[in-house]
Amino acid sequence: MSRNGAWSTTQSRDYRRVALPHTGYREDVPGVEVGSIVVYERQAWRVLEIREKPADLWPADFEQAWQSKFARWVEHEAARAAGEVTSLGAPLDAWAEPVRAKWYYRPVNIVLQQVDRPKSKPRHLLASISCEWQVLPEHYVVCRVCSELPPCRHMETEATVDREMEKADRLMSIPRGACLGCGEAITSRMKATRFPGPNLWRPDWGTDSAVFHARRQEECSNAVWKYETQWKEQGLNVLNPTLPDSSKTEPSKGDQVT
C-alpha cells in the first residue's frame, strides 16, 4: 500500500498533522499528540515529545525556503504597487504578509520511541509542521517474522514474485508469432509493430521475433510501450536499429518497424 508514492500500512487510513497551531490545515481537526502511535520506517512508534524549533536554530534548508517565500511576497507587492496586472488584464490581488511563526512549513522536533521497546533509546526527528503522519490505533498487528507492519517487505517480495510468475506463465502460453501484448494471432491483413534484435520477453523465439499488434487496444499499445522502453534501456535500438529483410513476413506493406 502506498500514499503519494510512499509506503504506508494497510491497518490505518488516519493521517494527521501535529497538534500545533498554523499547520496549514483546519485547527479543529485532531492532530498527532504526545502519546499517539505513528508509523515510521514500517514500524509503530510512540510520540514522546513535540516542540517547535526556535527560529534562530532553523536548519539552512528551512531558512532558505522561508527567505524565498518572503522574497516572493516582496516582489509581488512591489509589482502590485507599480500597477502591474495579470495576464488577463486584472489588477494584482494583495497578498497577506507571511508571518514566520505561522508559516506551515516551519520545522518541528518530534521525539519517537518504538512501541514494543519502551526502554529503547528515543529517536529525534526534524520535520515540517505540515508533515502528515499515519496514526495507528492502540491495537494493531505486526509480521511475526520481521516485526514490521503489514504489508512487510516479505509480503511485498512474495507479491512481486507471484506477479512475475503470472506474467511469465502468460507469456509462455502465447504461440510463436502472436502478439506479445494480447496473445492473439496477427493475420496478414493486420499491421504489426516489430522490434529487431533478441526477443526480451520470449528468448526462445529467436532474434527479430518480438511482434505486437499496431493498434490502440490498451493491452497491445501498453505492451508496445513497455517493450520499447526496455528495448531502448538495453541499447538495442542502437545495436539493432532495423529488421533484416529475411525476418519480415508478407505482406510487408502492412508492417511497421519500430
Short mmCIF file of C-alpha atoms in Angstrom, two decimals:
data_model
loop_
_atom_site.label_atom_id
_atom_site.label_comp_id
_atom_site.label_asym_id
_atom_site.label_seq_id
_atom_site.Cartn_x
_atom_site.Cartn_y
_atom_site.Cartn_z
CA MET A 1 0.00 0.00 0.00
CA SER A 2 1.28 3.47 -0.79
CA ARG A 3 0.18 7.07 -0.40
CA ASN A 4 1.67 9.74 -2.62
CA GLY A 5 4.31 7.24 -3.65
CA ALA A 6 5.41 6.47 -0.07
CA TRP A 7 4.87 3.16 1.71
CA SER A 8 2.04 3.01 4.23
CA THR A 9 0.47 0.25 6.28
CA THR A 10 -2.90 -1.23 5.38
CA GLN A 11 -4.07 -1.02 9.01
CA SER A 12 -4.98 2.64 9.06
CA ARG A 13 -6.24 5.40 6.81
CA ASP A 14 -5.89 8.02 9.53
CA TYR A 15 -3.39 10.71 8.55
CA ARG A 16 -2.81 13.71 10.79
CA ARG A 17 -0.55 16.68 11.22
CA VAL A 18 0.89 17.52 14.62
CA ALA A 19 -1.44 19.13 17.14
CA LEU A 20 0.11 22.60 16.91
CA PRO A 21 -1.40 25.83 15.57
CA HIS A 22 -0.92 27.03 12.00
CA THR A 23 -0.16 23.71 10.31
CA GLY A 24 -1.81 24.75 7.06
CA TYR A 25 -4.92 22.74 7.88
CA ARG A 26 -8.11 23.25 9.89
CA GLU A 27 -7.47 23.92 13.55
CA ASP A 28 -10.49 21.87 14.69
CA VAL A 29 -9.16 18.64 13.18
CA PRO A 30 -7.48 16.26 15.69
CA GLY A 31 -3.72 16.10 15.31
CA VAL A 32 -0.81 13.97 16.42
CA GLU A 33 -0.24 14.46 20.14
CA VAL A 34 2.14 13.16 22.75
CA GLY A 35 1.12 9.55 23.32
CA SER A 36 -0.10 8.98 19.76
CA ILE A 37 1.18 5.97 17.83
CA VAL A 38 2.56 6.85 14.41
CA VAL A 39 4.14 4.90 11.57
CA TYR A 40 7.81 5.45 10.81
CA GLU A 41 10.14 3.15 8.85
CA ARG A 42 7.46 0.44 8.68
CA GLN A 43 7.16 0.21 12.46
CA ALA A 44 4.97 1.65 15.22
CA TRP A 45 6.38 4.49 17.29
CA ARG A 46 5.03 6.30 20.33
CA VAL A 47 5.26 10.10 20.28
CA LEU A 48 7.11 11.30 23.38
CA GLU A 49 7.55 14.96 22.58
CA ILE A 50 6.58 17.59 20.00
CA ARG A 51 8.12 21.04 20.07
CA GLU A 52 8.74 23.79 17.57
CA LYS A 53 12.27 24.55 16.52
CA PRO A 54 13.36 28.05 17.68
CA ALA A 55 13.60 30.46 14.77
CA ASP A 56 17.32 31.12 15.37
CA LEU A 57 18.05 27.38 15.20
CA TRP A 58 16.29 26.59 11.93
CA PRO A 59 18.37 24.37 9.60
CA ALA A 60 19.73 26.02 6.47
CA ASP A 61 17.22 24.44 4.08
CA PHE A 62 14.23 25.63 6.14
CA GLU A 63 15.71 29.11 6.49
CA GLN A 64 16.38 29.33 2.77
CA ALA A 65 12.82 28.21 1.95
CA TRP A 66 11.41 30.85 4.30
CA GLN A 67 13.56 33.60 2.82
CA SER A 68 12.44 32.58 -0.68
CA LYS A 69 8.79 32.75 0.36
CA PHE A 70 9.23 36.19 1.91
CA ALA A 71 11.13 37.42 -1.15
CA ARG A 72 8.27 36.30 -3.42
CA TRP A 73 5.85 38.33 -1.30
CA VAL A 74 8.07 41.43 -1.51
CA GLU A 75 8.38 41.03 -5.28
CA HIS A 76 4.63 40.58 -5.72
CA GLU A 77 3.74 43.61 -3.61
CA ALA A 78 6.28 45.73 -5.46
CA ALA A 79 4.73 44.69 -8.77
CA ARG A 80 1.25 45.47 -7.45
CA ALA A 81 2.36 48.89 -6.25
CA ALA A 82 3.82 49.57 -9.69
CA GLY A 83 0.42 48.92 -11.26
CA GLU A 84 1.26 45.66 -12.98
CA VAL A 85 -1.68 43.45 -13.99
CA THR A 86 -2.33 39.75 -14.52
CA SER A 87 -2.24 38.04 -17.91
CA LEU A 88 -6.00 38.76 -18.16
CA GLY A 89 -5.51 42.45 -17.50
CA ALA A 90 -6.90 42.41 -13.95
CA PRO A 91 -5.14 44.20 -11.09
CA LEU A 92 -2.93 42.07 -8.90
CA ASP A 93 -4.52 40.95 -5.63
CA ALA A 94 -2.88 41.97 -2.39
CA TRP A 95 -1.03 39.18 -0.59
CA ALA A 96 -1.00 38.98 3.18
CA GLU A 97 2.47 39.42 4.61
CA PRO A 98 3.83 35.99 5.58
CA VAL A 99 4.45 35.53 9.29
CA ARG A 100 7.36 33.34 10.28
CA ALA A 101 5.63 31.94 13.36
CA LYS A 102 2.60 30.93 11.28
CA TRP A 103 4.40 29.50 8.26
CA TYR A 104 3.09 25.99 7.75
CA TYR A 105 6.46 24.61 6.61
CA ARG A 106 8.37 25.64 9.73
CA PRO A 107 10.40 22.87 11.40
CA VAL A 108 9.36 20.93 14.49
CA ASN A 109 11.26 18.43 16.64
CA ILE A 110 9.49 15.13 17.21
CA VAL A 111 10.77 12.52 19.64
CA LEU A 112 9.67 8.93 19.00
CA GLN A 113 10.16 5.59 20.72
CA GLN A 114 9.34 2.13 19.41
CA VAL A 115 6.11 0.94 20.99
CA ASP A 116 7.30 -2.63 21.57
CA ARG A 117 10.62 -1.44 23.03
CA PRO A 118 9.67 1.06 25.76
CA LYS A 119 13.20 1.12 27.17
CA SER A 120 14.92 1.72 23.85
CA LYS A 121 16.72 4.96 23.00
CA PRO A 122 14.29 7.61 21.69
CA ARG A 123 14.57 8.75 18.08
CA HIS A 124 14.80 12.51 17.48
CA LEU A 125 13.38 13.67 14.15
CA LEU A 126 13.06 17.04 12.44
CA ALA A 127 10.06 17.52 10.17
CA SER A 128 7.88 20.20 8.67
CA ILE A 129 4.90 21.12 10.82
CA SER A 130 2.64 20.31 7.84
CA CYS A 131 4.03 16.76 7.54
CA GLU A 132 1.27 14.17 7.69
CA TRP A 133 1.76 11.13 9.91
CA GLN A 134 -0.10 7.87 9.61
CA VAL A 135 -1.69 7.22 13.00
CA LEU A 136 -2.34 3.74 14.39
CA PRO A 137 -4.89 2.61 16.99
CA GLU A 138 -3.69 1.05 20.24
CA HIS A 139 -4.42 -2.41 18.84
CA TYR A 140 -2.53 -3.31 15.65
CA VAL A 141 -0.73 -6.31 14.20
CA VAL A 142 2.83 -6.88 13.01
CA CYS A 143 4.57 -9.58 10.99
CA ARG A 144 5.65 -12.50 13.20
CA VAL A 145 8.85 -12.94 11.14
CA CYS A 146 10.22 -9.39 10.83
CA SER A 147 8.04 -7.36 13.27
CA GLU A 148 7.16 -4.88 10.52
CA LEU A 149 3.70 -3.51 9.95
CA PRO A 150 1.86 -5.11 7.05
CA PRO A 151 2.49 -5.23 4.21
CA CYS A 152 6.03 -6.04 5.31
CA ARG A 153 8.94 -6.47 2.91
CA HIS A 154 8.43 -10.24 2.91
CA MET A 155 4.82 -9.84 1.79
CA GLU A 156 5.80 -7.34 -0.90
CA THR A 157 8.54 -9.64 -2.18
CA GLU A 158 6.16 -12.59 -2.33
CA ALA A 159 3.57 -10.47 -4.13
CA THR A 160 6.19 -9.34 -6.65
CA VAL A 161 7.31 -12.91 -7.27
CA ASP A 162 3.71 -14.02 -7.76
CA ARG A 163 3.10 -11.22 -10.29
CA GLU A 164 6.26 -12.04 -12.22
CA MET A 165 5.40 -15.74 -12.27
CA GLU A 166 1.92 -14.96 -13.52
CA LYS A 167 3.38 -12.70 -16.20
CA ALA A 168 5.90 -15.37 -17.24
CA ASP A 169 3.20 -18.05 -17.43
CA ARG A 170 1.05 -15.81 -19.63
CA LEU A 171 3.95 -15.01 -21.96
CA MET A 172 4.93 -18.68 -22.24
CA SER A 173 1.38 -19.54 -23.25
CA ILE A 174 1.49 -17.21 -26.27
CA PRO A 175 2.07 -19.10 -29.53
CA ARG A 176 5.05 -18.12 -31.66
CA GLY A 177 4.33 -15.18 -33.96
CA ALA A 178 1.32 -13.96 -31.97
CA CYS A 179 1.09 -10.53 -30.33
CA LEU A 180 3.12 -10.41 -27.13
CA GLY A 181 0.59 -7.97 -25.73
CA CYS A 182 -2.81 -9.61 -26.11
CA GLY A 183 -1.63 -13.08 -27.14
CA GLU A 184 -3.85 -13.17 -30.21
CA ALA A 185 -2.69 -14.12 -33.69
CA ILE A 186 -1.51 -11.45 -36.12
CA THR A 187 -3.01 -12.10 -39.55
CA SER A 188 -1.60 -10.99 -42.88
CA ARG A 189 -4.18 -8.19 -43.04
CA MET A 190 -3.13 -6.70 -39.73
CA LYS A 191 -0.48 -4.07 -39.14
CA ALA A 192 2.21 -5.04 -36.67
CA THR A 193 4.96 -3.37 -34.69
CA ARG A 194 8.16 -5.40 -34.70
CA PHE A 195 11.39 -4.98 -32.76
CA PRO A 196 14.72 -6.16 -34.19
CA GLY A 197 17.33 -7.93 -32.12
CA PRO A 198 16.93 -10.53 -29.38
CA ASN A 199 13.45 -11.15 -28.03
CA LEU A 200 13.47 -9.79 -24.48
CA TRP A 201 10.22 -11.46 -23.42
CA ARG A 202 10.44 -14.76 -25.33
CA PRO A 203 14.14 -15.50 -25.94
CA ASP A 204 13.19 -18.97 -27.12
CA TRP A 205 11.61 -17.45 -30.24
CA GLY A 206 15.00 -16.28 -31.51
CA THR A 207 16.07 -12.88 -32.82
CA ASP A 208 13.85 -10.37 -34.62
CA SER A 209 10.74 -12.15 -33.35
CA ALA A 210 9.18 -9.62 -30.93
CA VAL A 211 5.91 -8.53 -32.52
CA PHE A 212 2.78 -6.70 -31.39
CA HIS A 213 -0.47 -5.56 -32.90
CA ALA A 214 -0.12 -1.97 -34.14
CA ARG A 215 -3.49 -0.91 -32.76
CA ARG A 216 -4.79 1.27 -29.97
CA GLN A 217 -6.20 -1.56 -27.91
CA GLU A 218 -4.82 -0.96 -24.42
CA GLU A 219 -3.42 -4.43 -23.95
CA CYS A 220 -1.41 -4.14 -27.17
CA SER A 221 -0.36 -0.48 -27.05
CA ASN A 222 0.74 -0.67 -23.40
CA ALA A 223 2.80 -3.76 -24.15
CA VAL A 224 4.49 -1.97 -27.07
CA TRP A 225 5.36 0.95 -24.81
CA LYS A 226 6.76 -1.30 -22.07
CA TYR A 227 8.76 -3.40 -24.52
CA GLU A 228 10.13 -0.37 -26.35
CA THR A 229 11.23 1.18 -23.04
CA GLN A 230 13.06 -1.99 -22.06
CA TRP A 231 14.44 -2.34 -25.59
CA LYS A 232 15.94 1.15 -25.51
CA GLU A 233 17.24 0.81 -21.93
CA GLN A 234 19.36 -2.12 -23.10
CA GLY A 235 20.65 -0.15 -26.08
CA LEU A 236 19.11 -2.49 -28.62
CA ASN A 237 17.75 0.44 -30.63
CA VAL A 238 21.40 1.32 -31.36
CA LEU A 239 22.70 -2.21 -31.85
CA ASN A 240 19.70 -3.33 -33.92
CA PRO A 241 18.12 -0.23 -35.48
CA THR A 242 16.29 -2.08 -38.28
CA LEU A 243 14.93 -5.51 -39.13
CA PRO A 244 16.73 -7.65 -41.70
CA ASP A 245 14.67 -8.30 -44.82
CA SER A 246 14.62 -12.06 -44.17
CA SER A 247 12.74 -11.60 -40.88
CA LYS A 248 9.78 -9.74 -42.38
CA THR A 249 6.60 -11.56 -43.23
CA GLU A 250 4.25 -10.96 -46.11
CA PRO A 251 2.60 -8.70 -46.92
CA SER A 252 5.47 -6.38 -45.99
CA LYS A 253 3.40 -3.25 -46.62
CA GLY A 254 1.40 -3.99 -43.52
CA ASP A 255 4.35 -3.98 -41.15
CA GLN A 256 5.55 -1.03 -39.11
CA VAL A 257 9.11 -1.43 -37.89
CA THR A 258 9.89 0.32 -34.63
#
